[in-house]
PDB file of C-alpha atoms and ligand atoms in Angstrom:
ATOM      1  CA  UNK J 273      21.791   5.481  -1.622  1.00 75.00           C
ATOM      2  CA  UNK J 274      20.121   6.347  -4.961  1.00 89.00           C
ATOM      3  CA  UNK J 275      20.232   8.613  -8.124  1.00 94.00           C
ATOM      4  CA  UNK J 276      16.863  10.120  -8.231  1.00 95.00           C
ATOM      5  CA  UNK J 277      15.052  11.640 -10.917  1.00 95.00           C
ATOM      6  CA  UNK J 278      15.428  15.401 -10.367  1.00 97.00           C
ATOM      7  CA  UNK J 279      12.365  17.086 -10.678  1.00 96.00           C
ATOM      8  CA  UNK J 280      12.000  20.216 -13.530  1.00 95.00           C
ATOM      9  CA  UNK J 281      11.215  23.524 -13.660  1.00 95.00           C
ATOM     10  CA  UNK J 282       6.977  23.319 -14.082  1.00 93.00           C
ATOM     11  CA  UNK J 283       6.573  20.660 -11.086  1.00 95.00           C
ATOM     12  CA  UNK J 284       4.793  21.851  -8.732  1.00 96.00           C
ATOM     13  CA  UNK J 285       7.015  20.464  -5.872  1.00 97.00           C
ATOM     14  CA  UNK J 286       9.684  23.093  -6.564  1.00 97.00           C
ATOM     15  CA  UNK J 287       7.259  25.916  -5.418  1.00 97.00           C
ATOM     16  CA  UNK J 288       6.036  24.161  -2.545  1.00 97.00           C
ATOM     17  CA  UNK J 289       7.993  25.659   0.904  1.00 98.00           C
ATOM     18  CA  UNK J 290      10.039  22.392   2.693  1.00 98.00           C
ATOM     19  CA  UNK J 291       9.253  21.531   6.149  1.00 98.00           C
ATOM     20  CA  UNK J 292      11.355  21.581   8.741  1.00 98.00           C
ATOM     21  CA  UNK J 293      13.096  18.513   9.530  1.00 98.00           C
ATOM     22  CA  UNK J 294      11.947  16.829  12.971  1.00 98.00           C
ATOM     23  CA  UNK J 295      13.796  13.539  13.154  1.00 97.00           C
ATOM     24  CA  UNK J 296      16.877  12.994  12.615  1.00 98.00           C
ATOM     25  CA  UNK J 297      16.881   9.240  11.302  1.00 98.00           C
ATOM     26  CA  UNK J 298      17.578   6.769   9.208  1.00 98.00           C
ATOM     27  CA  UNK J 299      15.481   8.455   6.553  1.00 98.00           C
ATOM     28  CA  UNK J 300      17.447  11.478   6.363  1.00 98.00           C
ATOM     29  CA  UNK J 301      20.634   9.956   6.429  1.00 98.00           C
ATOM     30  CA  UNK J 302      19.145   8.283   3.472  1.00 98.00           C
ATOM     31  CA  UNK J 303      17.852  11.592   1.978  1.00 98.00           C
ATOM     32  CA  UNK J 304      21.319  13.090   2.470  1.00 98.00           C
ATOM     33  CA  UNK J 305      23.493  10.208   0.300  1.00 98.00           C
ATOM     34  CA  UNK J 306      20.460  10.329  -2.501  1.00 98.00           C
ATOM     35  CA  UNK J 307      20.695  14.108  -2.342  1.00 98.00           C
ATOM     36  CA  UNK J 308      25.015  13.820  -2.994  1.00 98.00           C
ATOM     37  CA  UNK J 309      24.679  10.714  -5.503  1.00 98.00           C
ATOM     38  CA  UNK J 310      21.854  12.614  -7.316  1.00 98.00           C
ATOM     39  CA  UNK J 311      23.664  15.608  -7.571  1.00 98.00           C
ATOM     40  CA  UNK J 312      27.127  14.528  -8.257  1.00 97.00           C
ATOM     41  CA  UNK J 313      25.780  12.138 -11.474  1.00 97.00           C
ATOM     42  CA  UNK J 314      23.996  14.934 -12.664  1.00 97.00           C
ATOM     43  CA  UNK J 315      27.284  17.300 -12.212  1.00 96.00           C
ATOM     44  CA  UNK J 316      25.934  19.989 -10.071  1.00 96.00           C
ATOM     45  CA  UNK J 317      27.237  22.144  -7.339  1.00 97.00           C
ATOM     46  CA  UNK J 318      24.223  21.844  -5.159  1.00 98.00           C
ATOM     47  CA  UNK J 319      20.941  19.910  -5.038  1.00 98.00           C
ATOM     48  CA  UNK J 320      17.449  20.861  -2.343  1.00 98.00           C
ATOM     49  CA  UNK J 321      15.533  17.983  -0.939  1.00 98.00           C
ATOM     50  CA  UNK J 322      12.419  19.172  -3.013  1.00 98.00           C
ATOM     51  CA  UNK J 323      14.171  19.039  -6.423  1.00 98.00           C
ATOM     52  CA  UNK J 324      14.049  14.939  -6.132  1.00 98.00           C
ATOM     53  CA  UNK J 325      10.623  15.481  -4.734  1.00 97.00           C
ATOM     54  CA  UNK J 326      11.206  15.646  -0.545  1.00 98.00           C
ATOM     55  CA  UNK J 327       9.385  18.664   0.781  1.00 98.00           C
ATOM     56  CA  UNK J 328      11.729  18.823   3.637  1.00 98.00           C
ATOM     57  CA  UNK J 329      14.571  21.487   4.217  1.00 98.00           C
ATOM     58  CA  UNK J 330      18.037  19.782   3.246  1.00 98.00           C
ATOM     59  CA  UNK J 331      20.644  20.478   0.538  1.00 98.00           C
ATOM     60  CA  UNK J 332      23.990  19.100  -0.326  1.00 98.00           C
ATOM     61  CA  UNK J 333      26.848  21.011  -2.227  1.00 98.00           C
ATOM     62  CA  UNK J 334      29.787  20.302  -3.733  1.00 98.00           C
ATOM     63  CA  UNK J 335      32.167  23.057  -4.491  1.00 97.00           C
ATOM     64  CA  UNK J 336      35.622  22.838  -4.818  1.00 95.00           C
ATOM     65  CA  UNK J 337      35.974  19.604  -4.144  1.00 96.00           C
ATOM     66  CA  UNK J 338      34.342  19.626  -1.276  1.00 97.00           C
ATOM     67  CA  UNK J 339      30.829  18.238  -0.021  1.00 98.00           C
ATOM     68  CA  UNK J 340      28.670  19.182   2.499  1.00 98.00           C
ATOM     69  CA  UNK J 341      24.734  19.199   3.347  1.00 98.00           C
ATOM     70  CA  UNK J 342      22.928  21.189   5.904  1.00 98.00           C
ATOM     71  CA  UNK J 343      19.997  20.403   7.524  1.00 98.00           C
ATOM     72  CA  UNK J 344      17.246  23.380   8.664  1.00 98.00           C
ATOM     73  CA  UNK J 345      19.939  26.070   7.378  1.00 98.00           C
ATOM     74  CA  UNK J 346      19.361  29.384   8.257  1.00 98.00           C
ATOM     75  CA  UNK J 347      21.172  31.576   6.103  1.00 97.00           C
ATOM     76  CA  UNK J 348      22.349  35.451   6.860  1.00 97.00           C
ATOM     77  CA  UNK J 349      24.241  37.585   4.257  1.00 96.00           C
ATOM     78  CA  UNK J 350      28.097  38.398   5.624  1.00 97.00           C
ATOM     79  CA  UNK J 351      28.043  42.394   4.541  1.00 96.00           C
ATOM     80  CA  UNK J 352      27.212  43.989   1.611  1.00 95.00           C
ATOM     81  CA  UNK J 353      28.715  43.030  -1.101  1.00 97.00           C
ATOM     82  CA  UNK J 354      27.204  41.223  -3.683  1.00 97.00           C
ATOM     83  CA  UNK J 355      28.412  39.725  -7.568  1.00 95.00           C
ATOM     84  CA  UNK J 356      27.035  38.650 -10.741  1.00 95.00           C
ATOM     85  CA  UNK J 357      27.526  35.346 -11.691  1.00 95.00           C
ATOM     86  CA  UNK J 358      26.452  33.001 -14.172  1.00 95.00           C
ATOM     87  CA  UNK J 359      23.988  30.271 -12.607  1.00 97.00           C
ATOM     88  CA  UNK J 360      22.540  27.222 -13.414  1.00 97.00           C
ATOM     89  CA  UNK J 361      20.166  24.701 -11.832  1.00 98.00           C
ATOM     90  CA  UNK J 362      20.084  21.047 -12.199  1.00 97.00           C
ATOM     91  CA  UNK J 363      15.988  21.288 -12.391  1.00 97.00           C
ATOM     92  CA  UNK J 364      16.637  23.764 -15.543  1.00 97.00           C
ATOM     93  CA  UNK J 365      18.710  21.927 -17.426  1.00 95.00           C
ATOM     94  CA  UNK J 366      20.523  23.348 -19.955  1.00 94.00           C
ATOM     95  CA  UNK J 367      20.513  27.102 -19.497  1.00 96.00           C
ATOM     96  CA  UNK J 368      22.732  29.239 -17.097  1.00 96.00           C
ATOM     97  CA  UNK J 369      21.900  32.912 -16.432  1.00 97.00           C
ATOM     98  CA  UNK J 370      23.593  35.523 -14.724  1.00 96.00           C
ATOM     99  CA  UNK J 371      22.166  36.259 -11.348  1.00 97.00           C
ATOM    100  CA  UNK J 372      23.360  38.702  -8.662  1.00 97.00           C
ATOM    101  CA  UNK J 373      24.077  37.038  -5.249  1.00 98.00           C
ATOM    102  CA  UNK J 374      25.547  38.308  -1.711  1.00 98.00           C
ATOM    103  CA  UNK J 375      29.542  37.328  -1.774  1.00 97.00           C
ATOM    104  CA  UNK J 376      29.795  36.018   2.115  1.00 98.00           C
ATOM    105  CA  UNK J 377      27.087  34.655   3.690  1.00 98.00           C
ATOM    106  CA  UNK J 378      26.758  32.246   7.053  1.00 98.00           C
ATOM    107  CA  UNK J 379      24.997  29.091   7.530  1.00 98.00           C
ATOM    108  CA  UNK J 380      23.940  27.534  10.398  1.00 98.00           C
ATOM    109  CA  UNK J 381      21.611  24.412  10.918  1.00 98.00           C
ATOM    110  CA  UNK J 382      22.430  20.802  11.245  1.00 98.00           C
ATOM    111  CA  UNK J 383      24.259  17.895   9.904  1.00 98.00           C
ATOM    112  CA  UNK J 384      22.436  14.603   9.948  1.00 98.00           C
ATOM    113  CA  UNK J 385      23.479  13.388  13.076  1.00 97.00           C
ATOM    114  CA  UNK J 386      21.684  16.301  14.749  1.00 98.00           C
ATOM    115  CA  UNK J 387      24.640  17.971  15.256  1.00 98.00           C
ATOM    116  CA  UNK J 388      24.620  21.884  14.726  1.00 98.00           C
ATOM    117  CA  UNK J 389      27.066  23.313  12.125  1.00 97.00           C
ATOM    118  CA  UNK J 390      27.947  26.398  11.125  1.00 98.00           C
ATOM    119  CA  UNK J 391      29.164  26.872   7.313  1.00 97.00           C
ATOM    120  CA  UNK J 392      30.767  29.844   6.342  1.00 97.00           C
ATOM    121  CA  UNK J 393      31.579  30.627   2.413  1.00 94.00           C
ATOM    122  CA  UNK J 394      32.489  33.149  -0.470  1.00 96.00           C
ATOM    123  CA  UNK J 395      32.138  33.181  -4.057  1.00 95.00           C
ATOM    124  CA  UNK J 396      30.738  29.649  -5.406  1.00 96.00           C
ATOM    125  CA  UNK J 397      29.669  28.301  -2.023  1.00 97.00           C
ATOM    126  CA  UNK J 398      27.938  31.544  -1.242  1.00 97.00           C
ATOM    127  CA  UNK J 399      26.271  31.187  -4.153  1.00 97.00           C
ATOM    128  CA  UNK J 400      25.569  27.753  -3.908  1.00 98.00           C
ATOM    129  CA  UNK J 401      24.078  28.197  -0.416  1.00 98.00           C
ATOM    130  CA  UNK J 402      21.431  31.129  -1.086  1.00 98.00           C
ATOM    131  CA  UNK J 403      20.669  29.083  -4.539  1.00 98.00           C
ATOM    132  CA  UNK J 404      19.846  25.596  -2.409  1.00 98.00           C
ATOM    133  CA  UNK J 405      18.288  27.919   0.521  1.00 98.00           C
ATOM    134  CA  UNK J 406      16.027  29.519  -2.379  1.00 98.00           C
ATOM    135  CA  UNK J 407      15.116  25.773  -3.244  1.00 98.00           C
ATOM    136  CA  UNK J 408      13.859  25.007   0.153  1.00 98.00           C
ATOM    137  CA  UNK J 409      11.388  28.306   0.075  1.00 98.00           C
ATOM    138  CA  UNK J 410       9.845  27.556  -3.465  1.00 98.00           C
ATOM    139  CA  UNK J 411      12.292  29.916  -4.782  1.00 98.00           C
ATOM    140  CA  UNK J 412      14.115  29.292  -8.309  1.00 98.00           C
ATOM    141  CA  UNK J 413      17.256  31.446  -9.315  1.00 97.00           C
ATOM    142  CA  UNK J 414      15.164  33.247 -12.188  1.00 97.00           C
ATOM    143  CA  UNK J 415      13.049  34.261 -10.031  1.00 97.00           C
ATOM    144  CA  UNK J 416      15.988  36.248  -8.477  1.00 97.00           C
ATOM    145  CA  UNK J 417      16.430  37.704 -12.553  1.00 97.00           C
ATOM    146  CA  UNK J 418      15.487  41.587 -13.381  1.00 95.00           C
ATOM    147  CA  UNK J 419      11.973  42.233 -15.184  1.00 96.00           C
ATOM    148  CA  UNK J 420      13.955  41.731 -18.396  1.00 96.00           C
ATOM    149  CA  UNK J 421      15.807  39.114 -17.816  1.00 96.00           C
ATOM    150  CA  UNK J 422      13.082  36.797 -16.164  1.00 96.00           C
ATOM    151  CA  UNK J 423      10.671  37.419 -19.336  1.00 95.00           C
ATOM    152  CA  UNK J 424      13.747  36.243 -21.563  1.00 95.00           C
ATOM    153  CA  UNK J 425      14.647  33.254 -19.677  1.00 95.00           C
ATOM    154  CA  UNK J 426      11.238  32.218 -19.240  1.00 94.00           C
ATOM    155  CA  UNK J 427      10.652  32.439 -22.957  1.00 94.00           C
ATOM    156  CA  UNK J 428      14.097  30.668 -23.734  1.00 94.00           C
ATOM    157  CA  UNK J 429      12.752  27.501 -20.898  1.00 94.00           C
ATOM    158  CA  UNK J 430       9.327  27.666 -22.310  1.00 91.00           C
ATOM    159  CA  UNK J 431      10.978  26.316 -25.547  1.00 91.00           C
ATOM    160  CA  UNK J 432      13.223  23.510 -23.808  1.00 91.00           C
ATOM    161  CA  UNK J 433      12.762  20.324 -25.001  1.00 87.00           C
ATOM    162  CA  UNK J 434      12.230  19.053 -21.492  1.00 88.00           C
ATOM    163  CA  UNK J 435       9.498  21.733 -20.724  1.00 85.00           C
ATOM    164  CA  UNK J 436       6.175  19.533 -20.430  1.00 72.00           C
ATOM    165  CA  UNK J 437       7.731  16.352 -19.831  1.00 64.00           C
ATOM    166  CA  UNK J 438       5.863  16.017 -16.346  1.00 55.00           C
ATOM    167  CA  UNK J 439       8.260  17.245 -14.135  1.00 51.00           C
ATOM    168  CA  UNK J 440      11.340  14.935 -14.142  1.00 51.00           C
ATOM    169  CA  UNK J 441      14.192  13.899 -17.026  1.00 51.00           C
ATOM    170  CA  UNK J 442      14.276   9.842 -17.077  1.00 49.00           C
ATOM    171  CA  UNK J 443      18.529  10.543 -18.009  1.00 50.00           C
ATOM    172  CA  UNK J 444      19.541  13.283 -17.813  1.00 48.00           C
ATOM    173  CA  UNK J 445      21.502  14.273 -21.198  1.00 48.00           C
ATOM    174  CA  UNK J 446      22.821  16.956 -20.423  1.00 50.00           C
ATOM    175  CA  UNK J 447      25.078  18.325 -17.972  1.00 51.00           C
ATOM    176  CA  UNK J 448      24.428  21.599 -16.401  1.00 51.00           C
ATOM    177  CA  UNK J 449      27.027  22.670 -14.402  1.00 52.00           C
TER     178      UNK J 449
HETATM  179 NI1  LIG G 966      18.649  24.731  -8.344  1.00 70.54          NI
END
């Protein structure tokens, strides 16, 4: 296992839709414990395959103390409700915006023994499931912003200091949530 340079917002690997995962091998075993070290150096609740530059459909999350990956998740709301919520993503360092997301949703795909799962979660690990499902789709959480809001936080990451560095931090300074 590995820390991996996360790749930023700007690479073009981040809009790129991840494959479905075929074998389940030594290679995504692999993937999976560079997805967790990656993500838990960096401080982050979840972390897609494609942010460390693996167009294949995996994420890892850590919420509450807990980890878990999923491997070819398909993802279906739980109801209607839905809450606002700051958010943050580890390949936009340094800015968190509020973003509306479904409260319950369920998960169901694979672990990395090719063994189905089924993940069900509320609040932070809702959140952090439709965020890393996003991921896997080309999908980034401002995106998900109103009119307004997207224009705003697309001016305020224009200006980052990372913006333009090529797609990927060397260290990364700071620690986005
Ligand atoms: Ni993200």
């Amino acid at each position: 296992m590995s820390v991996t340079p996360i790749r930023l917002f700007g690479d073009p690997v981040l809009r790129t839709p991840a494959a479905p995962v075929v074998d389940f091998d030594k290679e995504l075993r692999q993937l999976v414990g560079d997805l967790t070290e990656t993500m838990l150096e960096a401080g982050g609740a979840g972390l897609a395959a494609p942010q460390i530059g693996v167009g294949l459909r995996v994420f890892t999350w850590y919420v509450d103390g807990q980890l878990g990956h999923l491997v070819n998740p398909d993802v279906t709301p739980v109801g209607e409700e839905t809450e606002d919520g700051a958010e943050g993503c580890l390949s936009i360092p340094g800015f968190r915006f509020d973003c509306r997301r479904h409260l319950y949703v369920a998960a169901t795909g694979w672990n990395m023994d090719g063994d189905p799962i089924r993940v069900e979660g509320s609040h932070v690990l809702a959140r952090a499931v439709q965020h890393e499902t996003d991921h896997l789709d080309g999908v980034l959480f401002v995106d998900r912003l109103d009119d307004e809001a997207r224009a705003a936080a697309l001016e305020a990451i224009a200006e980052a200091e990372w913006a333009g560095m090529g797609g990927y931090l060397p260290t990364l300074k700071v620690s986005p949530h």
